[in-house]
Amino acid sequence: MTNVRINSHIASATPIHIDRTTRAEASPTLLVVHPTPLLRLGVETALEHSEQTRKVVGFAVLAEAAAVMSSLRAGDVVLIDAALWPTHGPIEPGLAEAFGRGVSLALLANADFPAARLHGVRGLSGVISADVGPEALAHAIAELGAGREVFPKTKAAGATSGLARLSNRQFEILELMTRGLLNKQIAWELGLTEGTVKSHVSAILEKLGCDRRTQAIAAFMQGYGVVGRALPA
């Protein structure tokens, strides 16, 4: 298999095109959009080792990927940095159009990213942790290419029963936490002191049996029937 060489002096905003001349033109495509060049190369390397016949193209920003994205079809996969996914409002038009053509869209995120709250969101087929190994990454991309969803396993499966124990104020604060607001922002939103919000957050974690905010957020989403598909170990 042809080795891939990438100029280490390429600026982070410069698109990286992987030469796949030894593979068939009809090979499905993986479009990777992430600002870190080494991460884009890491995804490429994982697929090389798995021997998937998938053309890989990498860009640092969505705007640079527009031309390639417009040519994607069913069976192709777009893997983007989770920071590029909008927390509010519609997704980027190019992504929405790709989804309409049957392209699978997935986010590449940190291990503590609250993936469960995005399960079932129109246009999104999965969330892949950046901590997964090469084999798990390649498997996830193959699943996405086959039209299946891939979401990481949540650690808060047993916490949903505690939601009924929350006061109205605590439930309101937890809902704002799922929107990504910090304690200071929640305090401003509700007209409370930051200290009061911190006390409520501590009580929320205790009632739900959670150690971290992300687990409480996952419990909130699971309480509405949102359950993700687990990646292989």
XYZ file of N, CA and C in Angstrom:
699
model
N 0.850 -1.195 0.000
C 0.000 0.000 0.000
C 0.887 1.247 0.000
N 0.460 2.228 -0.791
C 1.265 3.431 -0.937
C 1.378 4.193 0.365
N 2.594 4.572 0.751
C 2.780 5.371 1.959
C 2.325 6.789 1.710
N 1.862 7.462 2.729
C 1.387 8.838 2.627
C 2.425 9.769 3.220
N 2.819 10.787 2.477
C 3.784 11.762 2.974
C 3.136 13.133 2.944
N 3.195 13.803 4.046
C 2.604 15.137 4.148
C 3.667 16.109 4.614
N 3.782 17.238 3.946
C 4.762 18.255 4.300
C 4.472 18.789 5.691
N 5.403 18.626 6.609
C 5.190 19.047 7.998
C 5.137 20.556 8.146
N 5.495 21.301 7.073
C 5.497 22.764 7.163
C 4.185 23.370 6.663
N 3.222 22.527 6.296
C 1.940 23.050 5.833
C 1.238 23.764 6.974
N 0.686 24.946 6.709
C -0.032 25.697 7.738
C -1.304 24.965 8.109
N -1.760 25.175 9.353
C -2.925 24.450 9.848
C -4.175 24.751 9.041
N -4.236 25.916 8.373
C -5.421 26.265 7.600
C -5.368 25.724 6.182
N -4.275 25.059 5.791
C -4.117 24.534 4.448
C -4.735 23.155 4.338
N -5.584 22.920 3.323
C -6.204 21.600 3.193
C -5.171 20.532 2.894
N -5.398 19.347 3.417
C -4.523 18.214 3.170
C -5.250 17.242 2.261
N -4.704 16.960 1.087
C -5.294 16.023 0.161
C -4.443 14.764 0.141
N -5.054 13.641 0.418
C -4.349 12.378 0.461
C -4.361 11.746 -0.924
N -3.191 11.388 -1.451
C -3.080 10.786 -2.769
C -3.507 9.323 -2.695
N -4.564 8.993 -3.438
C -5.059 7.619 -3.442
C -5.058 7.074 -4.877
N -4.043 7.364 -5.641
C -4.026 6.992 -7.043
C -3.990 5.488 -7.251
N -3.584 4.730 -6.236
C -3.520 3.279 -6.363
C -4.855 2.615 -6.082
N -5.873 3.414 -5.733
C -7.176 2.856 -5.420
C -8.205 3.276 -6.457
N -9.279 2.551 -6.496
C -10.306 2.792 -7.506
C -10.954 4.144 -7.298
N -11.327 4.770 -8.423
C -11.971 6.076 -8.351
C -13.321 5.994 -7.633
N -13.947 4.795 -7.663
C -15.274 4.640 -7.077
C -15.237 4.418 -5.575
N -14.054 4.425 -4.954
C -13.958 4.185 -3.522
C -14.747 5.234 -2.750
N -15.420 4.828 -1.683
C -16.139 5.809 -0.860
C -15.162 6.780 -0.215
N -15.672 7.929 0.183
C -14.831 9.010 0.694
C -15.070 9.252 2.175
N -13.994 9.550 2.886
C -14.071 10.065 4.255
C -13.523 11.482 4.222
N -14.358 12.449 4.563
C -13.943 13.848 4.650
C -13.720 14.179 6.113
N -12.495 14.555 6.479
C -12.149 14.893 7.859
C -11.931 16.398 7.946
N -12.689 17.063 8.815
C -12.552 18.511 9.015
C -12.169 18.746 10.461
N -10.909 19.087 10.673
C -10.393 19.313 12.031
C -9.179 20.230 11.936
N -9.022 21.193 12.864
C -7.926 22.160 12.773
C -6.538 21.578 13.059
N -6.460 20.363 13.605
C -5.166 19.789 13.970
C -4.652 18.849 12.883
N -3.574 19.215 12.179
C -3.060 18.371 11.092
C -2.709 16.954 11.523
N -2.085 16.796 12.701
C -1.692 15.472 13.145
C -2.906 14.589 13.418
N -3.998 15.176 13.879
C -5.196 14.385 14.116
C -5.773 13.908 12.791
N -5.775 14.782 11.791
C -6.270 14.369 10.479
C -5.417 13.235 9.919
N -4.122 13.346 10.097
C -3.227 12.284 9.631
C -3.432 11.009 10.431
N -3.729 11.149 11.725
C -3.970 9.974 12.551
C -5.180 9.185 12.074
N -6.239 9.876 11.664
C -7.414 9.204 11.130
C -7.052 8.457 9.857
N -6.286 9.108 9.002
C -5.825 8.475 7.765
C -5.025 7.211 8.055
N -4.125 7.301 9.018
C -3.277 6.154 9.363
C -4.111 4.997 9.900
N -5.122 5.308 10.714
C -5.983 4.262 11.262
C -6.689 3.500 10.148
N -7.130 4.219 9.115
C -7.799 3.547 8.006
C -6.813 2.751 7.160
N -5.597 3.266 7.020
C -4.572 2.537 6.282
C -4.319 1.182 6.921
N -4.202 1.173 8.235
C -3.927 -0.069 8.952
C -5.108 -1.032 8.914
N -6.317 -0.493 8.752
C -7.500 -1.354 8.679
C -7.739 -1.860 7.268
N -6.995 -1.294 6.302
C -7.095 -1.673 4.890
C -8.473 -1.384 4.310
N -9.137 -0.369 4.829
C -10.397 0.053 4.214
C -10.113 0.762 2.901
N -10.865 0.422 1.876
C -10.700 1.084 0.578
C -11.545 2.350 0.560
N -11.094 3.332 1.298
C -11.840 4.582 1.426
C -10.901 5.752 1.177
N -11.259 6.607 0.222
C -10.473 7.808 -0.063
C -10.631 8.790 1.084
N -9.521 9.365 1.553
C -9.553 10.288 2.681
C -9.081 11.671 2.239
N -9.879 12.683 2.574
C -9.523 14.074 2.285
C -9.667 14.869 3.572
N -8.663 15.684 3.909
C -8.696 16.435 5.150
C -8.597 17.931 4.950
N -9.336 18.680 5.764
C -9.305 20.137 5.750
C -9.325 20.648 7.188
N -8.859 21.874 7.363
C -8.836 22.476 8.689
C -10.160 23.138 9.051
N -10.884 23.655 8.037
C -12.138 24.375 8.289
C -13.192 23.953 7.272
N -14.451 24.117 7.632
C -15.551 23.703 6.766
C -15.573 24.462 5.445
N -15.240 25.753 5.486
C -15.289 26.552 4.267
C -14.375 25.988 3.186
N -13.212 25.475 3.590
C -12.273 24.909 2.632
C -12.753 23.578 2.060
N -13.675 22.934 2.778
C -14.140 21.604 2.377
C -15.384 21.644 1.505
N -15.884 22.839 1.185
C -17.174 22.970 0.502
C -17.229 22.221 -0.823
N -16.192 22.342 -1.642
C -16.206 21.707 -2.963
C -16.266 20.192 -2.854
N -15.442 19.633 -1.970
C -15.450 18.181 -1.786
C -16.783 17.723 -1.206
N -17.308 18.463 -0.244
C -18.550 18.080 0.410
C -19.708 18.023 -0.580
N -19.703 18.924 -1.548
C -20.795 18.961 -2.524
C -20.802 17.740 -3.429
N -19.681 17.014 -3.495
C -19.598 15.837 -4.367
C -19.866 14.526 -3.627
N -20.056 14.583 -2.309
C -20.247 13.363 -1.526
C -21.624 12.762 -1.770
N -21.679 11.436 -1.629
C -22.919 10.708 -1.849
C -23.127 9.673 -0.743
N -24.231 8.941 -0.793
C -24.530 7.898 0.185
C -23.369 6.916 0.262
N -22.989 6.563 1.493
C -21.844 5.686 1.702
C -20.599 6.444 2.098
N -20.583 7.744 1.802
C -19.469 8.587 2.217
C -19.697 9.050 3.656
N -18.607 9.472 4.314
C -18.667 9.881 5.719
C -17.962 11.215 5.903
N -18.558 12.097 6.710
C -17.925 13.354 7.100
C -17.665 13.293 8.597
N -16.412 13.472 8.979
C -16.016 13.468 10.391
C -15.480 14.851 10.716
N -16.158 15.587 11.608
C -15.765 16.962 11.894
C -15.490 17.157 13.379
N -14.694 18.168 13.665
C -14.396 18.559 15.044
C -15.704 18.950 15.733
N -15.924 18.427 16.944
C -17.164 18.712 17.666
C -17.370 20.204 17.891
N -16.274 20.965 17.964
C -16.389 22.407 18.184
C -17.053 23.117 17.003
N -17.107 22.463 15.843
C -17.703 23.073 14.661
C -19.207 22.823 14.577
N -19.723 21.951 15.459
C -21.157 21.659 15.431
C -21.899 22.741 16.215
N -22.935 23.343 15.640
C -23.637 24.438 16.331
C -24.391 23.956 17.559
N -24.270 24.690 18.652
C -25.017 24.342 19.869
C -26.463 24.817 19.778
N -26.712 25.821 18.956
C -28.070 26.332 18.758
C -28.240 26.640 17.274
N -29.464 26.519 16.793
C -29.752 26.869 15.417
C -29.424 25.750 14.445
N -29.642 26.016 13.140
C -29.447 24.989 12.115
C -27.972 24.696 11.867
N -27.715 23.524 11.292
C -26.336 23.173 10.951
C -25.933 23.884 9.671
N -24.652 23.886 9.387
C -24.105 24.534 8.195
C -24.798 23.961 6.948
N -25.219 24.827 6.002
C -25.983 24.360 4.830
C -25.323 23.223 4.065
N -23.995 23.282 3.900
C -23.318 22.217 3.174
C -23.468 20.870 3.853
N -23.424 20.859 5.191
C -23.616 19.623 5.944
C -25.051 19.129 5.807
N -26.001 20.047 5.872
C -27.414 19.666 5.743
C -27.674 19.057 4.366
N -27.096 19.642 3.326
C -27.290 19.121 1.973
C -26.649 17.746 1.823
N -25.472 17.570 2.431
C -24.803 16.266 2.367
C -25.646 15.209 3.063
N -26.212 15.556 4.211
C -27.076 14.635 4.937
C -28.275 14.240 4.077
N -28.828 15.203 3.356
C -29.961 14.929 2.487
C -29.628 13.966 1.364
N -28.355 13.882 0.978
C -27.927 12.944 -0.069
C -27.534 11.586 0.498
N -27.694 11.396 1.811
C -27.378 10.111 2.411
C -25.992 9.998 2.994
N -25.263 11.115 3.086
C -23.926 11.106 3.682
C -24.051 11.030 5.202
N -23.203 10.230 5.843
C -23.215 10.126 7.309
C -22.307 11.186 7.914
N -22.817 11.929 8.875
C -22.071 12.990 9.545
C -21.802 12.591 10.988
N -20.546 12.717 11.428
C -20.190 12.367 12.804
C -19.220 13.393 13.363
N -19.220 13.503 14.690
C -18.329 14.428 15.372
C -17.167 13.670 15.988
N -16.001 14.298 15.995
C -14.834 13.780 16.703
C -14.669 14.654 17.930
N -14.811 14.057 19.131
C -14.897 14.857 20.350
C -14.008 14.319 21.452
N -13.791 15.141 22.484
C -13.071 14.696 23.666
C -13.911 13.672 24.430
N -13.245 12.916 25.299
C -13.919 11.838 26.017
C -15.052 12.342 26.901
N -14.948 13.593 27.422
C -15.987 14.104 28.320
C -17.068 14.892 27.591
N -17.079 14.818 26.263
C -18.102 15.529 25.490
C -19.469 14.879 25.742
N -20.510 15.671 26.042
C -21.838 15.110 26.330
C -22.537 14.622 25.069
N -22.068 13.486 24.554
C -22.564 12.979 23.276
C -24.032 12.580 23.327
N -24.492 12.094 24.482
C -25.860 11.571 24.571
C -26.904 12.620 24.213
N -26.625 13.872 24.505
C -27.634 14.904 24.252
C -27.802 15.189 22.764
N -26.894 14.654 21.925
C -27.002 14.873 20.488
C -27.589 13.671 19.756
N -27.777 12.568 20.496
C -28.350 11.390 19.843
C -29.782 11.703 19.411
N -30.093 11.421 18.164
C -31.421 11.707 17.641
C -31.530 13.060 16.978
N -30.464 13.882 17.036
C -30.480 15.186 16.371
C -30.434 14.964 14.861
N -31.336 15.579 14.153
C -31.407 15.403 12.701
C -30.099 15.850 12.053
N -29.553 15.008 11.212
C -28.340 15.340 10.483
C -27.084 14.767 11.095
N -27.174 14.200 12.304
C -25.985 13.680 12.973
C -26.108 12.169 13.166
N -25.086 11.439 12.702
C -25.117 9.976 12.762
C -24.271 9.401 13.884
N -23.438 10.219 14.520
C -22.625 9.661 15.587
C -21.661 10.650 16.197
N -21.084 10.223 17.315
C -20.024 10.963 17.995
C -18.932 9.955 18.343
N -17.706 10.248 17.925
C -16.577 9.348 18.168
C -15.599 10.048 19.101
N -15.231 9.374 20.175
C -14.265 9.940 21.105
C -12.875 9.931 20.496
N -12.141 11.028 20.691
C -10.772 11.110 20.193
C -9.846 10.151 20.925
N -10.335 9.555 22.029
C -9.527 8.631 22.810
C -9.603 7.191 22.317
N -10.461 6.893 21.349
C -10.593 5.510 20.900
C -9.335 5.086 20.146
N -9.061 3.781 20.149
C -7.915 3.239 19.435
C -8.158 3.175 17.938
N -7.095 2.911 17.157
C -7.219 2.859 15.691
C -8.250 1.866 15.193
N -8.306 0.680 15.811
C -9.265 -0.332 15.354
C -10.694 0.107 15.606
N -10.948 0.682 16.785
C -12.295 1.151 17.102
C -12.696 2.304 16.192
N -11.750 3.175 15.877
C -12.028 4.295 14.975
C -12.388 3.788 13.585
N -11.593 2.862 13.074
C -11.859 2.312 11.750
C -13.209 1.595 11.723
N -13.510 0.877 12.798
C -14.792 0.174 12.874
C -15.947 1.168 12.879
N -15.812 2.243 13.640
C -16.867 3.253 13.710
C -17.113 3.879 12.344
N -16.052 4.172 11.612
C -16.199 4.778 10.290
C -16.868 3.798 9.328
N -16.519 2.506 9.438
C -17.164 1.494 8.603
C -18.655 1.416 8.916
N -19.015 1.497 10.207
C -20.420 1.477 10.608
C -21.162 2.690 10.044
N -20.535 3.842 10.131
C -21.149 5.061 9.605
C -21.345 4.954 8.096
N -20.344 4.426 7.415
C -20.439 4.273 5.969
C -21.550 3.327 5.551
N -21.878 2.397 6.447
C -22.959 1.447 6.169
C -24.325 1.999 6.551
N -24.347 3.242 7.027
C -25.614 3.874 7.359
C -26.084 3.658 8.777
N -25.200 3.140 9.643
C -25.580 2.901 11.031
C -25.050 4.024 11.931
N -25.715 4.239 13.070
C -25.306 5.277 14.012
C -24.263 4.735 14.980
N -23.385 5.625 15.421
C -22.323 5.258 16.363
C -22.209 6.359 17.417
N -22.550 6.009 18.669
C -22.432 6.942 19.779
C -21.704 6.257 20.924
N -20.894 6.992 21.695
C -20.177 6.388 22.816
C -21.114 6.011 23.943
N -20.706 5.056 24.715
C -21.496 4.595 25.853
C -21.477 5.650 26.957
N -22.631 5.960 27.499
C -22.705 6.911 28.599
C -22.433 6.221 29.928
N -21.880 6.959 30.881
C -21.583 6.409 32.197
C -22.656 6.753 33.228
N -23.742 7.349 32.749
C -24.761 7.808 33.697
C -26.059 7.032 33.594
N -25.978 5.762 33.167
C -27.184 4.975 32.920
C -28.034 4.824 34.166
N -27.409 4.783 35.352
C -28.183 4.569 36.561
C -28.635 5.835 37.238
N -28.373 6.964 36.632
C -28.660 8.232 37.302
C -30.039 8.793 36.979
N -30.680 8.271 35.918
C -31.931 8.886 35.487
C -33.029 8.780 36.540
N -33.002 7.743 37.369
C -34.044 7.582 38.379
C -34.019 8.708 39.404
N -32.902 9.416 39.524
C -32.795 10.500 40.498
C -33.380 11.803 40.012
N -33.785 11.880 38.743
C -34.328 13.133 38.209
C -35.581 13.566 38.954
N -36.394 12.604 39.378
C -37.639 12.935 40.076
C -37.385 13.566 41.439
N -36.166 13.415 41.944
C -35.830 13.970 43.264
C -35.397 15.431 43.181
N -35.210 15.935 41.994
C -34.755 17.321 41.837
C -35.895 18.299 42.070
N -35.564 19.416 42.697
C -36.548 20.488 42.858
C -36.740 21.182 41.511
N -37.773 21.999 41.404
C -38.017 22.722 40.159
C -36.816 23.582 39.780
N -36.218 24.250 40.766
C -35.054 25.091 40.494
C -33.869 24.251 40.026
N -33.636 23.110 40.678
C -32.524 22.245 40.294
C -32.730 21.689 38.890
N -33.960 21.334 38.571
C -34.252 20.830 37.234
C -33.987 21.924 36.190
N -34.351 23.140 36.533
C -34.129 24.269 35.632
C -32.634 24.494 35.409
N -31.857 24.411 36.481
C -30.405 24.584 36.376
C -29.791 23.462 35.549
N -30.255 22.234 35.749
C -29.727 21.109 34.982
C -30.019 21.281 33.500
N -31.195 21.776 33.180
C -31.534 22.017 31.777
C -30.589 23.035 31.155
N -30.249 24.074 31.910
C -29.305 25.080 31.409
C -27.902 24.488 31.282
N -27.548 23.559 32.157
C -26.261 22.874 32.055
C -26.161 22.093 30.751
N -27.262 21.487 30.317
C -27.240 20.725 29.063
C -27.013 21.630 27.863
N -27.286 22.913 28.037
C -27.047 23.868 26.952
C -25.629 24.414 26.977
N -24.807 23.908 27.900
C -23.406 24.288 27.948
C -23.099 25.513 28.781
N -24.070 26.009 29.554
C -23.836 27.202 30.359
C -23.022 26.866 31.604
N -22.102 27.749 31.944
C -21.308 27.618 33.161
C -22.091 28.203 34.342
N -21.588 27.959 35.560
C -22.306 28.432 36.755
C -22.555 29.932 36.716
N -21.554 30.695 36.308
C -21.696 32.157 36.270
C -22.786 32.573 35.277
N -22.839 31.875 34.128
C -23.847 32.195 33.118
C -25.244 31.793 33.596
N -25.334 30.657 34.278
C -26.626 30.207 34.813
C -27.129 31.203 35.858
N -26.207 31.681 36.698
C -26.571 32.650 37.727
C -27.147 33.917 37.095
N -26.515 34.385 36.040
C -26.993 35.591 35.350
C -28.351 35.325 34.720
N -28.517 34.147 34.120
C -29.763 33.789 33.431
C -30.941 33.728 34.396
N -30.703 33.225 35.599
C -31.794 33.016 36.556
C -31.878 34.085 37.640
N -30.947 35.045 37.633
C -30.955 36.095 38.634
C -30.544 35.601 40.009
N -29.609 34.650 40.043
C -29.118 34.094 41.301
C -27.652 34.466 41.492
N -27.126 34.220 42.678
C -25.699 34.395 42.892
C -24.990 33.136 42.397
N -23.720 33.279 42.041
C -22.961 32.131 41.568
C -22.828 31.081 42.670
N -22.712 31.542 43.918
C -22.619 30.614 45.039
C -23.872 29.755 45.173
N -25.034 30.367 44.965
C -26.287 29.621 45.036
C -26.349 28.560 43.944
N -25.911 28.928 42.748
C -25.896 27.972 41.637
C -24.961 26.810 41.944
N -23.776 27.109 42.497
C -22.834 26.052 42.850
C -23.443 25.077 43.847
N -24.188 25.604 44.809
C -24.845 24.746 45.799
C -25.877 23.847 45.141
N -26.645 24.410 44.215
C -27.645 23.621 43.501
C -26.976 22.539 42.645
N -25.891 22.896 41.990
C -25.189 21.926 41.144
C -24.671 20.755 41.991
N -24.114 21.072 43.147
C -23.634 20.017 44.054
C -24.778 19.107 44.478
N -25.933 19.714 44.760
C -27.101 18.925 45.159
C -27.597 18.058 44.013
N -27.539 18.604 42.810
C -27.957 17.839 41.624
C -27.074 16.606 41.446
N -25.759 16.804 41.534
C -24.831 15.683 41.368
C -25.060 14.621 42.441
N -25.303 15.072 43.668
C -25.522 14.130 44.767
C -26.805 13.325 44.559
N -27.880 13.992 44.173
C -29.154 13.308 43.978
C -29.113 12.329 42.808
N -28.328 12.656 41.793
C -28.228 11.784 40.625
C -27.137 10.739 40.775
N -26.327 10.857 41.829
C -25.241 9.911 42.029
C -24.138 10.065 41.005
N -23.900 11.301 40.579
C -22.902 11.581 39.544
C -21.672 12.264 40.152
N -20.536 12.057 39.515
C -19.298 12.708 39.948
C -19.007 13.971 39.146
N -19.527 14.032 37.908
C -19.204 15.149 37.024
C -20.465 15.710 36.379
N -20.366 16.944 35.938
C -21.485 17.615 35.264
C -21.911 16.846 34.022
N -20.925 16.334 33.260
C -21.251 15.637 32.016
C -22.120 14.409 32.270
N -21.898 13.734 33.404
C -22.720 12.578 33.738
C -24.153 13.007 34.060
N -24.294 14.124 34.760
C -25.628 14.632 35.084
C -26.370 15.041 33.808
N -25.645 15.643 32.878
C -26.244 16.036 31.603
C -26.720 14.806 30.842
N -25.874 13.762 30.817
C -26.254 12.516 30.136
C -27.494 11.907 30.783
N -27.571 11.968 32.116
C -28.736 11.434 32.826
C -30.001 12.201 32.439
N -29.882 13.511 32.324
C -31.011 14.347 31.913
C -31.522 13.915 30.546
N -30.589 13.698 29.596
C -30.988 13.326 28.249
C -31.554 11.915 28.208
N -30.973 11.002 28.984
C -31.503 9.646 29.032
C -32.909 9.619 29.615
N -33.203 10.567 30.493
C -34.533 10.642 31.077
C -35.610 10.896 30.040
N -35.188 11.379 28.848
C -36.121 11.612 27.759
C -36.012 10.532 26.687
N -35.435 9.387 27.087
C -35.367 8.258 26.163
C -34.239 8.321 25.179
N -33.214 9.139 25.442
C -32.072 9.249 24.539
C -31.019 8.252 24.979
N -30.792 7.219 24.182
C -29.810 6.192 24.521
C -28.900 6.012 23.342
N -27.586 6.088 23.561
C -26.627 5.984 22.468
C -26.192 4.553 22.219
N -25.661 4.309 21.015
C -25.079 3.036 20.666
C -23.620 3.045 21.083
N -23.141 1.991 21.688
C -21.778 1.963 22.238
C -20.765 1.592 21.193
N -19.603 2.223 21.261
C -18.470 1.824 20.441
C -17.846 0.566 21.019
N -17.198 -0.252 20.179
C -16.505 -1.419 20.709
C -15.326 -0.990 21.539
N -14.904 -1.819 22.489
C -13.780 -1.474 23.346
C -12.503 -1.462 22.544
